[in-house]
Tab-separated table of C-alpha atoms in Angstrom:
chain	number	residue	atom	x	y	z
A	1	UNK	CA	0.000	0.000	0.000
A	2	UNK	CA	1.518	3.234	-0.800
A	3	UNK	CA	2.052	5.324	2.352
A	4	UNK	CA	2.098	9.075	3.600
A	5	UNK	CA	3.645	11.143	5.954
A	6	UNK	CA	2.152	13.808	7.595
A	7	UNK	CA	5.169	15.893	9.542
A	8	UNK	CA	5.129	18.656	11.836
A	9	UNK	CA	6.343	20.959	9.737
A	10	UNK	CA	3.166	20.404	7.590
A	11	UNK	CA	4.746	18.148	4.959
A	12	UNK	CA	2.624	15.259	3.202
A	13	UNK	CA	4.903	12.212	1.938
A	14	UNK	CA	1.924	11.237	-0.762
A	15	UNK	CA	3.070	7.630	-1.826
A	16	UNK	CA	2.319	6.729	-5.905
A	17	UNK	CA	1.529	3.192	-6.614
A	18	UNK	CA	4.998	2.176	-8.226
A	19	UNK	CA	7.644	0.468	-6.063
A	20	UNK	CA	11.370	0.534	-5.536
A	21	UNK	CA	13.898	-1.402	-5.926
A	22	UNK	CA	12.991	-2.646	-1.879
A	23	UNK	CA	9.544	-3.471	-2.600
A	24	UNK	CA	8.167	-0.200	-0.688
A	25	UNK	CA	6.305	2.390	-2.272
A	26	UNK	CA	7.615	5.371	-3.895
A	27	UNK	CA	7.630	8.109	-1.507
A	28	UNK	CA	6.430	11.830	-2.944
A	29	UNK	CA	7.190	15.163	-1.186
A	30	UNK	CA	4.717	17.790	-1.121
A	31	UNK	CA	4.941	21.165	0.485
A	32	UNK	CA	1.765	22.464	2.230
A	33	UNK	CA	0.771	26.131	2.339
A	34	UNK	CA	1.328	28.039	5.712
A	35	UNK	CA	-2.414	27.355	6.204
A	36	UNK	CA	-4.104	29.272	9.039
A	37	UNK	CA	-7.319	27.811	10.397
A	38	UNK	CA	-8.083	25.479	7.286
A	39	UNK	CA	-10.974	23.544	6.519
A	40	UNK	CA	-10.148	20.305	6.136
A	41	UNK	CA	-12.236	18.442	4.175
A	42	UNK	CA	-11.872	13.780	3.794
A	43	UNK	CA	-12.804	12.040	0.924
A	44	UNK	CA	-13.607	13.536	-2.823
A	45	UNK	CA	-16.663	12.404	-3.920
A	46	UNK	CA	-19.634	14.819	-4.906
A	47	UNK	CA	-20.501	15.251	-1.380
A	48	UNK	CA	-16.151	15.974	-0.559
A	49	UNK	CA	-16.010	18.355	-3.732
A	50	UNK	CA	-19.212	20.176	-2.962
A	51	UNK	CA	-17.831	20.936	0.383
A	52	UNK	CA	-14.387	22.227	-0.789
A	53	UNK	CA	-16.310	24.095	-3.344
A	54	UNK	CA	-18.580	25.660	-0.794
A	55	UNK	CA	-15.929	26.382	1.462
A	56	UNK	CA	-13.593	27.826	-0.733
A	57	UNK	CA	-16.317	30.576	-1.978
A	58	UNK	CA	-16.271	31.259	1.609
A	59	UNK	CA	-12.968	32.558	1.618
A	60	UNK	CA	-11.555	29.686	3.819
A	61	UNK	CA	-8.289	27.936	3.259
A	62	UNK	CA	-9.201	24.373	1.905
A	63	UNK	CA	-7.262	20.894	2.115
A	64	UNK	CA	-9.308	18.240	0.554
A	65	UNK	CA	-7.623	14.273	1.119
A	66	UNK	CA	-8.095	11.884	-1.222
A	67	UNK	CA	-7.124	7.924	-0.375
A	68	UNK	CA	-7.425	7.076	-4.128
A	69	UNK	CA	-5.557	8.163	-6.709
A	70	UNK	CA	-8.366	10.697	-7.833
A	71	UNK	CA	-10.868	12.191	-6.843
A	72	UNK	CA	-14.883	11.282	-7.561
A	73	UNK	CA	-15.867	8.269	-5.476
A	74	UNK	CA	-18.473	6.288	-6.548
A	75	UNK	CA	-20.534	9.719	-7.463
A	76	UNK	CA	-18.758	9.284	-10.522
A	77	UNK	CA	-20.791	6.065	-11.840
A	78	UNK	CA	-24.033	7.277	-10.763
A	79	UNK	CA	-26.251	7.008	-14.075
A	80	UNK	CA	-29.195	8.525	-12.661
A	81	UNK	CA	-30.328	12.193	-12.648
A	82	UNK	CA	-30.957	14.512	-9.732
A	83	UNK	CA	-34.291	15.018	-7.902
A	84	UNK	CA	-35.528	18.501	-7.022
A	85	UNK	CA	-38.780	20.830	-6.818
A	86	UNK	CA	-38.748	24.085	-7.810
A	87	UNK	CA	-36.349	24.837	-9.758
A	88	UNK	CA	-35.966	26.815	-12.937
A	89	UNK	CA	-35.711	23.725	-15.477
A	90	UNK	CA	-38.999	23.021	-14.002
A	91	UNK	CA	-40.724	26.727	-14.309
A	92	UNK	CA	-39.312	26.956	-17.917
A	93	UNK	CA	-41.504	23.639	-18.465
A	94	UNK	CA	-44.428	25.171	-16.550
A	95	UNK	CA	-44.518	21.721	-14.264
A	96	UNK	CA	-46.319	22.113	-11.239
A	97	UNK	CA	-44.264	21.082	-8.305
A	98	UNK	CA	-43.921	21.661	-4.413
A	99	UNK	CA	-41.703	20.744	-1.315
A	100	UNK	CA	-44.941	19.256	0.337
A	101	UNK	CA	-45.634	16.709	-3.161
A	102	UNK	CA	-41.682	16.057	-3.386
A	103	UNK	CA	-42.029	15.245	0.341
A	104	UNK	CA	-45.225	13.137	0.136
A	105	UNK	CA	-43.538	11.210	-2.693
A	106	UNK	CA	-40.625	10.889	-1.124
A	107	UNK	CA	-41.768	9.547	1.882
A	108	UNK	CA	-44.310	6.725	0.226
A	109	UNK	CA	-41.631	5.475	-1.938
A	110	UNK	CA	-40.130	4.780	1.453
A	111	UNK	CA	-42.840	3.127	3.298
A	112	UNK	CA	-43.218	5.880	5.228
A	113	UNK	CA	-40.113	4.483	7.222
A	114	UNK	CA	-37.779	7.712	5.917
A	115	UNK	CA	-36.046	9.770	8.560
A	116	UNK	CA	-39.054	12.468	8.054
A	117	UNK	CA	-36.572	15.142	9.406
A	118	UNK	CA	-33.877	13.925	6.399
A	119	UNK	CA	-36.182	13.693	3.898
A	120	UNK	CA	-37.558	17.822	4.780
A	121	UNK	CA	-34.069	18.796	4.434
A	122	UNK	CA	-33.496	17.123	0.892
A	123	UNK	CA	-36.824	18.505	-0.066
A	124	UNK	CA	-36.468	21.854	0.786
A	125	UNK	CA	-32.836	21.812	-0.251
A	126	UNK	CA	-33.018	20.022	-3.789
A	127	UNK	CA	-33.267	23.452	-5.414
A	128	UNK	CA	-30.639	25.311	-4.414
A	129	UNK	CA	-28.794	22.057	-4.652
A	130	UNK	CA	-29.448	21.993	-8.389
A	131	UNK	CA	-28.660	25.471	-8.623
A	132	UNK	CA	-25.226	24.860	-6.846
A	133	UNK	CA	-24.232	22.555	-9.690
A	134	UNK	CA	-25.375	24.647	-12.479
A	135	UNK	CA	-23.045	27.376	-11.150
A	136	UNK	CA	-20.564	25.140	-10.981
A	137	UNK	CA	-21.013	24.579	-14.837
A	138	UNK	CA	-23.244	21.184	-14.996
A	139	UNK	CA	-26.204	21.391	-17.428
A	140	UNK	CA	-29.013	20.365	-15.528
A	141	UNK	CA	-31.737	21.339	-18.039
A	142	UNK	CA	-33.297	18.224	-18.900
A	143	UNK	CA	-36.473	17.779	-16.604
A	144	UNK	CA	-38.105	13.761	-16.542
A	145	UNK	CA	-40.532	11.635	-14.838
A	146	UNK	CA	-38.890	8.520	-12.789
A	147	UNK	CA	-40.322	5.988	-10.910
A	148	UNK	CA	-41.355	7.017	-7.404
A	149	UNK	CA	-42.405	10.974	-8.470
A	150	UNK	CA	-45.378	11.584	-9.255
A	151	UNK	CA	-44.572	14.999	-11.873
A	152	UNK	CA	-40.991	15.631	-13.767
A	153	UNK	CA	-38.562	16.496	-11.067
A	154	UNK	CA	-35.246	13.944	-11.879
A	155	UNK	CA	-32.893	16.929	-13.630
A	156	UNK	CA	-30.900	15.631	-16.231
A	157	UNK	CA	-28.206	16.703	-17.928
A	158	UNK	CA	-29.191	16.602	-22.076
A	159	UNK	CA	-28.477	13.691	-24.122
A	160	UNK	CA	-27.502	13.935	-27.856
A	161	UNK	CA	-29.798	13.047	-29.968
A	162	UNK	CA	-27.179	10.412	-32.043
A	163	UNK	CA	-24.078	9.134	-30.245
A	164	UNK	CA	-22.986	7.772	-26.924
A	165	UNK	CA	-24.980	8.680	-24.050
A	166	UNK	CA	-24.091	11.253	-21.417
A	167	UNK	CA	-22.571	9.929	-18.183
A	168	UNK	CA	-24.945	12.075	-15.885
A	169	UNK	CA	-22.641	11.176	-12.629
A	170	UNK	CA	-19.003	11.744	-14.812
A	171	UNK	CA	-20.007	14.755	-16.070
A	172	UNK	CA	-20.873	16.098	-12.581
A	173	UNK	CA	-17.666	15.219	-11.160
A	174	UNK	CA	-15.749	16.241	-13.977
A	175	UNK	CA	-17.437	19.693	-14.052
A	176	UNK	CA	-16.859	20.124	-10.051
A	177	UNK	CA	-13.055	18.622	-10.642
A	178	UNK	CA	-12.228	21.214	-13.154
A	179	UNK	CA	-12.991	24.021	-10.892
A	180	UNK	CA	-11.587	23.077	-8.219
A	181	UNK	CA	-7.995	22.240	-10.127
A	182	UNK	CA	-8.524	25.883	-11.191
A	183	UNK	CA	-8.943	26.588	-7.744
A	184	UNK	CA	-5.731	25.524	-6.803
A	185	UNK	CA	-3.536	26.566	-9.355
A	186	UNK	CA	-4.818	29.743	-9.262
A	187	UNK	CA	-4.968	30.135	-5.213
A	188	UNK	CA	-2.122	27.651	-4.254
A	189	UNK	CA	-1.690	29.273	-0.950
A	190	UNK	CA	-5.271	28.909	-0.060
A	191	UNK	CA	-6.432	25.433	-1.719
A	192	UNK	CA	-4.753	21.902	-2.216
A	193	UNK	CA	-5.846	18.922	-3.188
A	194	UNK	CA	-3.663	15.842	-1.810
A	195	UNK	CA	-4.739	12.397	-3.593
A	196	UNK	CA	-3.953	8.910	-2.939
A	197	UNK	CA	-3.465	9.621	0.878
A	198	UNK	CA	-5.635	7.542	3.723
A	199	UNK	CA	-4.623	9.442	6.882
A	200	UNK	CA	-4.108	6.577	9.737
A	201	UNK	CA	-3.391	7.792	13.009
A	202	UNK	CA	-0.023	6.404	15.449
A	203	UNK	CA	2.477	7.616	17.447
A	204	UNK	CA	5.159	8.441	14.661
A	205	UNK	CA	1.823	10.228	12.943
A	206	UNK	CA	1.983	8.225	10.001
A	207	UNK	CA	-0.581	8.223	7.345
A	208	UNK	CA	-1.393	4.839	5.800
């Protein structure tokens, strides 16, 4: 496994997944900004890269950890589109939607057995969620019906009409990536991104 070293004086030893002539992985240096009071942010899937995002139009200094070798997760092979109520796509379309029918939905899909308190927050949330992306540069204009909602609320982004389909998940991450890499080059004292790092904690502080 390759390994990492997080030092006192704020140095990461990232590890690549090549070995030397020991059998040991390669051992990377990289050179942290003089961060004061960062946000800290584990793990780079949508949720990860939303947070960095967020925090980083907050002005806050951002570190975002990776374990693999780049970021995305498993957000990244999501095929599906994203639910939400009241949103623009769905005014342009004239569909006639609400947080109490997205709720109601939501909620008998489940059984009734949801966290009621979760599902209120995604519900009241989903827009501003959507919008989030969109500012982020993710086309979320296509508006469709999927099992479980009762009007067109699952925001898409457009297929082509001939040609491979659009991975909706990829695209998301790849849209949120992009940014953030701009992010960092252009802010490197305020943003980094460390990949292929799974911080473990022991007594010589070595990351794992």
């Amino acid at each position: 496994m390759a390994k990492a070293v997080l030092a006192k004086e704020g140095v990461i030893a990232g590890g690549d997944n090549t070995l030397n002539s020991s059998g040991t992985a390669k051992v990377r240096q990289l050179q942290l900004p003089e961060f004061t009071d960062p946000v800290i942010v584990v793990g780079g899937g949508l949720a990860g890269l939303s947070a960095t995002l967020q925090a980083i139009h907050e002005g806050a200094n951002v570190v975002l950890v990776e374990g693999e070798k780049d970021v995305g997760g498993n957000s990244q092979k999501a095929s599906s589109g994203i639910a939400a109520c009241n949103t623009e796509a769905q005014r342009v379309r004239q569909i006639n939607d609400s947080t109490e029918l997205f709720y109601s939905d939501t909620m008998s899909a489940g059984d009734l057995e949801n966290d009621h308190i979760l599902v209120d927050q995604l519900v009241r949330h989903s827009s501003s969620a959507i919008q989030f992306l969109i500012d982020h540069g993710v086309d979320l204009s296509d508006v469709n019906l999927c099992g479980g909602h009762s009007v067109k609320r699952v925001h898409w982004i457009p297929q082509p009409k001939e040609g491979k389909p659009v991975a909706v998940g990829f695209s998301i991450i790849k849209a949120l990536k992009e940014k953030l890499r701009l992010h960092e080059k252009n802010h490197p004292e305020k943003v980094k991104l460390i990949e292929y790092c799974v911080f473990r904690k022991d007594k010589n502080r070595r990351c794992e």
